[in-house]
């Protein structure tokens, strides 16, 4: 697959080759990420204007667009600068005025000669009881009026680019459309009633009614599918490359797992058992596992992860669990230590803190195979760390890293199986978009023994009552988090807000009782403050959102979130999940500043209604859209120009199964359809996929 196929050249040329686009317009268009004809064609109209011809504007409500044939009457030039230029006109039933600001008289007299017939189209307004159209969008001689479409598409625009320029450029790009081979499976296309690619693009840019602009219109669906399918082919290629790397067969006899399960004070949930079985079955295959373990706050991922590590140990190998920070690695160690003791397995931790002789001793024991399970930060990937026989790498990706990093990880793992854990419930359509290269296990049940968290909404005006409530709870030996508001984009202001709150709470609750963590602190200080809270030396921890990252303090049973309306739903859900981890009844107080916006109120009410993270994530997606939901920049989530993940999640699932089936039947993309899919990958700029085919 040498380079971009010649057939696509017209779509990847310079914008300046299109009608009406000069260097200046091209530069303006690049602001909305339109740099070549292809980008322009994938920028579809978002609404349309009805410009069907009417006999008269007489019954047209103000604010509506009207297209009508008129006889041009008298011109009234402005008496002083800054006043408008007016032209009287008469349609079949009524007279009205055309109004122009800053216009040249000679130009208007040519455009609208007195006594001439013209077709004008624009928004009707009422001024001083008289109908008028200010700056009509179209003024044409009657014989040219057929060039005004009945339904005119409206495009996203940028300052300096008019709708007319955009429409002309798009029409000119449509004239250059090549005939491309069909990459969609013919039975699927027939079943869905989708047009071919060229017809779909043409129809999407020349809609005849509002129905043809909706995401459900066949042409739009087809183009959205192309985009999702290209993305899923890329992920399926990544998955295939990943699996082609020889894995190891890790099959355990179950003795260590049985021992741990029989020592547990409770039985695992059905979801946990299912995930354990899926992982063990993957590890027993000769190809490499690449699985995502997705679970809500407190769904019991730790036990499932440990069972997977035990499969590696039972099979005679080693396992590693990596966490993003030292404090989280130590927490995993504390959670896993009792399980490891009950299985009689040697578990160790390795972080950047290990130095000198101690580090050398650990590395020696690891290389000799004496340490069976290692917990650590990314420091476990340093050059001098060698395993005796690494079978499984588990990544606790509190902050997700994309497909590229996952591929790097498996390259390092010498054939090790990979399990990625995430505590963020992700709606299915997004999970397919971000993790389509992986197989997914979902933990959607809460283990027994977790107390539900009572969630209440409290206005900021009642802050003194909240502080009093806290004082009473502390006297009973309880602990609380106090999360300070997020200040727009400024860590410095976040810091001031947190420090102010810290000072005020110390004044009321006592110097020793209150700790502080915020994003500007050196990591060592942050860890120390967290550790003091964990040990119960401070009763209240004032924090900016750094606490949402998984630190476990079972005794903390109160979560106060100040100005909660400023946080996202998923973030509030994660924060609330920090309490309710022990036996004590827990509360989460969402403090808000009235008046709430509609969206702010809706978010807080959803939290009050449910603790189901998947439902919360679905609502979040519906309210905010995909890009915001997982922070597009750091998620590796593709930006789709046409597809809409919120409304077209079923198409994403279809695209995934189609892509996996295609690569199963035609791994090198050599059949006629395979060759067509190669063209699609170039068209959609899926460079990573193209690289993978080359490797293939």
mmCIF file of N, CA, C and O in Angstrom, residues 257 260-261 264 266-280 291 293-308 339 419 421 441-450:
data_model
loop_
_atom_site.group_PDB
_atom_site.id
_atom_site.type_symbol
_atom_site.label_atom_id
_atom_site.label_comp_id
_atom_site.label_asym_id
_atom_site.label_seq_id
_atom_site.Cartn_x
_atom_site.Cartn_y
_atom_site.Cartn_z
ATOM 1 N N UNK A 257 -6.866 -19.966 43.458
ATOM 2 C CA UNK A 257 -8.096 -19.173 43.386
ATOM 3 C C UNK A 257 -9.147 -19.728 44.354
ATOM 4 O O UNK A 257 -9.814 -18.969 45.050
ATOM 5 N N UNK A 260 -8.385 -18.676 47.953
ATOM 6 C CA UNK A 260 -8.740 -17.285 48.257
ATOM 7 C C UNK A 260 -10.261 -17.132 48.382
ATOM 8 O O UNK A 260 -10.764 -16.520 49.326
ATOM 9 N N UNK A 261 -10.995 -17.701 47.428
ATOM 10 C CA UNK A 261 -12.462 -17.564 47.452
ATOM 11 C C UNK A 261 -13.061 -18.186 48.707
ATOM 12 O O UNK A 261 -14.010 -17.655 49.283
ATOM 13 N N UNK A 264 -12.754 -15.856 51.661
ATOM 14 C CA UNK A 264 -13.460 -14.567 51.631
ATOM 15 C C UNK A 264 -14.703 -14.629 52.521
ATOM 16 O O UNK A 264 -15.386 -15.649 52.554
ATOM 17 N N UNK A 266 -17.422 -13.231 51.912
ATOM 18 C CA UNK A 266 -18.640 -13.096 51.095
ATOM 19 C C UNK A 266 -18.405 -13.805 49.771
ATOM 20 O O UNK A 266 -17.273 -14.124 49.413
ATOM 21 N N UNK A 267 -19.487 -14.061 49.050
ATOM 22 C CA UNK A 267 -19.360 -14.685 47.730
ATOM 23 C C UNK A 267 -19.250 -13.601 46.670
ATOM 24 O O UNK A 267 -19.884 -12.555 46.780
ATOM 25 N N UNK A 268 -18.446 -13.819 45.614
ATOM 26 C CA UNK A 268 -18.358 -12.827 44.537
ATOM 27 C C UNK A 268 -19.720 -12.659 43.853
ATOM 28 O O UNK A 268 -20.534 -13.585 43.868
ATOM 29 N N UNK A 269 -19.945 -11.501 43.247
ATOM 30 C CA UNK A 269 -21.203 -11.272 42.514
ATOM 31 C C UNK A 269 -21.159 -12.059 41.203
ATOM 32 O O UNK A 269 -20.087 -12.482 40.751
ATOM 33 N N UNK A 270 -22.337 -12.186 40.581
ATOM 34 C CA UNK A 270 -22.407 -12.854 39.283
ATOM 35 C C UNK A 270 -21.509 -12.177 38.260
ATOM 36 O O UNK A 270 -20.831 -12.833 37.472
ATOM 37 N N UNK A 271 -21.499 -10.844 38.295
ATOM 38 C CA UNK A 271 -20.684 -10.095 37.327
ATOM 39 C C UNK A 271 -19.196 -10.384 37.548
ATOM 40 O O UNK A 271 -18.423 -10.531 36.593
ATOM 41 N N UNK A 272 -18.785 -10.473 38.817
ATOM 42 C CA UNK A 272 -17.373 -10.771 39.104
ATOM 43 C C UNK A 272 -17.009 -12.170 38.595
ATOM 44 O O UNK A 272 -15.968 -12.365 37.977
ATOM 45 N N UNK A 273 -17.891 -13.129 38.854
ATOM 46 C CA UNK A 273 -17.617 -14.506 38.395
ATOM 47 C C UNK A 273 -17.504 -14.560 36.875
ATOM 48 O O UNK A 273 -16.616 -15.205 36.320
ATOM 49 N N UNK A 274 -18.421 -13.854 36.212
ATOM 50 C CA UNK A 274 -18.416 -13.861 34.745
ATOM 51 C C UNK A 274 -17.100 -13.271 34.223
ATOM 52 O O UNK A 274 -16.458 -13.842 33.343
ATOM 53 N N UNK A 275 -16.681 -12.135 34.811
ATOM 54 C CA UNK A 275 -15.436 -11.494 34.367
ATOM 55 C C UNK A 275 -14.234 -12.414 34.621
ATOM 56 O O UNK A 275 -13.337 -12.534 33.784
ATOM 57 N N UNK A 276 -14.215 -13.080 35.794
ATOM 58 C CA UNK A 276 -13.102 -13.991 36.107
ATOM 59 C C UNK A 276 -13.016 -15.104 35.058
ATOM 60 O O UNK A 276 -11.933 -15.469 34.606
ATOM 61 N N UNK A 277 -14.195 -15.628 34.678
ATOM 62 C CA UNK A 277 -14.201 -16.720 33.687
ATOM 63 C C UNK A 277 -13.736 -16.227 32.325
ATOM 64 O O UNK A 277 -12.970 -16.900 31.639
ATOM 65 N N UNK A 278 -14.187 -15.025 31.917
ATOM 66 C CA UNK A 278 -13.798 -14.494 30.606
ATOM 67 C C UNK A 278 -12.281 -14.295 30.546
ATOM 68 O O UNK A 278 -11.635 -14.622 29.546
ATOM 69 N N UNK A 279 -11.724 -13.774 31.634
ATOM 70 C CA UNK A 279 -10.280 -13.498 31.658
ATOM 71 C C UNK A 279 -9.487 -14.805 31.643
ATOM 72 O O UNK A 279 -8.534 -14.966 30.877
ATOM 73 N N UNK A 280 -9.910 -15.776 32.478
ATOM 74 C CA UNK A 280 -9.192 -17.057 32.530
ATOM 75 C C UNK A 280 -9.240 -17.742 31.163
ATOM 76 O O UNK A 280 -8.243 -18.308 30.699
ATOM 77 N N UNK A 291 -7.832 -7.187 27.069
ATOM 78 C CA UNK A 291 -9.184 -7.060 27.605
ATOM 79 C C UNK A 291 -9.289 -5.835 28.506
ATOM 80 O O UNK A 291 -8.330 -5.455 29.174
ATOM 81 N N UNK A 293 -11.368 -4.291 31.679
ATOM 82 C CA UNK A 293 -12.260 -4.613 32.795
ATOM 83 C C UNK A 293 -12.863 -3.296 33.260
ATOM 84 O O UNK A 293 -12.174 -2.430 33.793
ATOM 85 N N UNK A 294 -14.154 -3.165 33.011
ATOM 86 C CA UNK A 294 -14.807 -1.890 33.252
ATOM 87 C C UNK A 294 -15.761 -2.071 34.417
ATOM 88 O O UNK A 294 -16.618 -2.952 34.383
ATOM 89 N N UNK A 295 -15.608 -1.255 35.454
ATOM 90 C CA UNK A 295 -16.513 -1.424 36.587
ATOM 91 C C UNK A 295 -16.804 -0.105 37.237
ATOM 92 O O UNK A 295 -15.995 0.814 37.212
ATOM 93 N N UNK A 296 -17.971 -0.016 37.818
ATOM 94 C CA UNK A 296 -18.354 1.197 38.515
ATOM 95 C C UNK A 296 -17.567 1.301 39.823
ATOM 96 O O UNK A 296 -16.970 0.333 40.290
ATOM 97 N N UNK A 297 -17.607 2.501 40.413
ATOM 98 C CA UNK A 297 -16.990 2.715 41.722
ATOM 99 C C UNK A 297 -17.454 1.590 42.658
ATOM 100 O O UNK A 297 -18.655 1.375 42.809
ATOM 101 N N UNK A 298 -16.495 0.884 43.258
ATOM 102 C CA UNK A 298 -16.875 -0.113 44.259
ATOM 103 C C UNK A 298 -17.513 -1.367 43.706
ATOM 104 O O UNK A 298 -18.221 -2.075 44.410
ATOM 105 N N UNK A 299 -17.267 -1.699 42.422
ATOM 106 C CA UNK A 299 -17.883 -2.914 41.877
ATOM 107 C C UNK A 299 -17.014 -4.145 42.119
ATOM 108 O O UNK A 299 -17.339 -5.241 41.687
ATOM 109 N N UNK A 300 -15.865 -3.945 42.775
ATOM 110 C CA UNK A 300 -15.033 -5.105 43.107
ATOM 111 C C UNK A 300 -14.057 -5.519 42.018
ATOM 112 O O UNK A 300 -13.836 -6.703 41.777
ATOM 113 N N UNK A 301 -13.418 -4.520 41.360
ATOM 114 C CA UNK A 301 -12.422 -4.838 40.327
ATOM 115 C C UNK A 301 -11.184 -5.494 40.927
ATOM 116 O O UNK A 301 -10.556 -6.331 40.306
ATOM 117 N N UNK A 302 -10.839 -5.096 42.167
ATOM 118 C CA UNK A 302 -9.595 -5.590 42.768
ATOM 119 C C UNK A 302 -9.580 -7.117 42.856
ATOM 120 O O UNK A 302 -8.587 -7.758 42.512
ATOM 121 N N UNK A 303 -10.702 -7.693 43.289
ATOM 122 C CA UNK A 303 -10.761 -9.151 43.428
ATOM 123 C C UNK A 303 -10.608 -9.824 42.063
ATOM 124 O O UNK A 303 -9.865 -10.806 41.920
ATOM 125 N N UNK A 304 -11.295 -9.286 41.062
ATOM 126 C CA UNK A 304 -11.210 -9.876 39.722
ATOM 127 C C UNK A 304 -9.768 -9.804 39.213
ATOM 128 O O UNK A 304 -9.230 -10.760 38.650
ATOM 129 N N UNK A 305 -9.123 -8.656 39.436
ATOM 130 C CA UNK A 305 -7.739 -8.475 38.985
ATOM 131 C C UNK A 305 -6.826 -9.485 39.686
ATOM 132 O O UNK A 305 -5.962 -10.111 39.058
ATOM 133 N N UNK A 306 -7.055 -9.662 40.994
ATOM 134 C CA UNK A 306 -6.191 -10.585 41.739
ATOM 135 C C UNK A 306 -6.380 -12.020 41.250
ATOM 136 O O UNK A 306 -5.416 -12.774 41.121
ATOM 137 N N UNK A 307 -7.616 -12.394 40.937
ATOM 138 C CA UNK A 307 -7.871 -13.744 40.413
ATOM 139 C C UNK A 307 -7.129 -13.952 39.090
ATOM 140 O O UNK A 307 -6.628 -15.030 38.811
ATOM 141 N N UNK A 308 -7.075 -12.897 38.272
ATOM 142 C CA UNK A 308 -6.353 -13.006 37.003
ATOM 143 C C UNK A 308 -4.859 -13.195 37.266
ATOM 144 O O UNK A 308 -4.191 -14.009 36.621
ATOM 145 N N UNK A 339 -5.127 -10.949 50.512
ATOM 146 C CA UNK A 339 -5.500 -12.000 49.552
ATOM 147 C C UNK A 339 -4.281 -12.852 49.213
ATOM 148 O O UNK A 339 -4.364 -14.079 49.109
ATOM 149 N N UNK A 419 -4.443 -6.760 30.632
ATOM 150 C CA UNK A 419 -5.774 -6.433 31.149
ATOM 151 C C UNK A 419 -5.732 -4.976 31.595
ATOM 152 O O UNK A 419 -4.853 -4.584 32.363
ATOM 153 N N UNK A 421 -7.770 -1.922 33.486
ATOM 154 C CA UNK A 421 -8.915 -1.683 34.376
ATOM 155 C C UNK A 421 -9.298 -0.214 34.312
ATOM 156 O O UNK A 421 -8.434 0.650 34.320
ATOM 157 N N UNK A 441 -14.988 -6.711 29.588
ATOM 158 C CA UNK A 441 -15.741 -7.346 30.671
ATOM 159 C C UNK A 441 -16.312 -6.229 31.538
ATOM 160 O O UNK A 441 -15.589 -5.297 31.896
ATOM 161 N N UNK A 442 -17.584 -6.344 31.867
ATOM 162 C CA UNK A 442 -18.242 -5.272 32.621
ATOM 163 C C UNK A 442 -18.699 -5.766 33.987
ATOM 164 O O UNK A 442 -19.338 -6.811 34.093
ATOM 165 N N UNK A 443 -18.351 -5.005 35.036
ATOM 166 C CA UNK A 443 -18.856 -5.310 36.381
ATOM 167 C C UNK A 443 -19.999 -4.342 36.653
ATOM 168 O O UNK A 443 -19.776 -3.169 36.900
ATOM 169 N N UNK A 444 -21.228 -4.857 36.578
ATOM 170 C CA UNK A 444 -22.357 -3.932 36.747
ATOM 171 C C UNK A 444 -23.215 -4.305 37.957
ATOM 172 O O UNK A 444 -24.388 -4.007 38.002
ATOM 173 N N UNK A 445 -22.607 -5.007 38.923
ATOM 174 C CA UNK A 445 -23.337 -5.276 40.177
ATOM 175 C C UNK A 445 -22.450 -4.822 41.325
ATOM 176 O O UNK A 445 -21.244 -4.938 41.261
ATOM 177 N N UNK A 446 -23.073 -4.348 42.404
ATOM 178 C CA UNK A 446 -22.299 -3.953 43.594
ATOM 179 C C UNK A 446 -22.162 -5.169 44.511
ATOM 180 O O UNK A 446 -23.126 -5.873 44.750
ATOM 181 N N UNK A 447 -20.947 -5.410 45.049
ATOM 182 C CA UNK A 447 -20.805 -6.508 46.012
ATOM 183 C C UNK A 447 -21.617 -6.210 47.274
ATOM 184 O O UNK A 447 -21.873 -5.042 47.580
ATOM 185 N N UNK A 448 -22.005 -7.270 48.020
ATOM 186 C CA UNK A 448 -22.760 -7.049 49.255
ATOM 187 C C UNK A 448 -21.907 -6.292 50.267
ATOM 188 O O UNK A 448 -20.684 -6.256 50.158
ATOM 189 N N UNK A 449 -22.571 -5.666 51.241
ATOM 190 C CA UNK A 449 -21.807 -5.055 52.328
ATOM 191 C C UNK A 449 -21.422 -3.608 52.075
ATOM 192 O O UNK A 449 -20.853 -2.962 52.932
ATOM 193 N N UNK A 450 -21.724 -3.066 50.869
ATOM 194 C CA UNK A 450 -21.439 -1.643 50.666
ATOM 195 C C UNK A 450 -22.700 -0.860 50.968
ATOM 196 O O UNK A 450 -23.742 -1.146 50.420
#
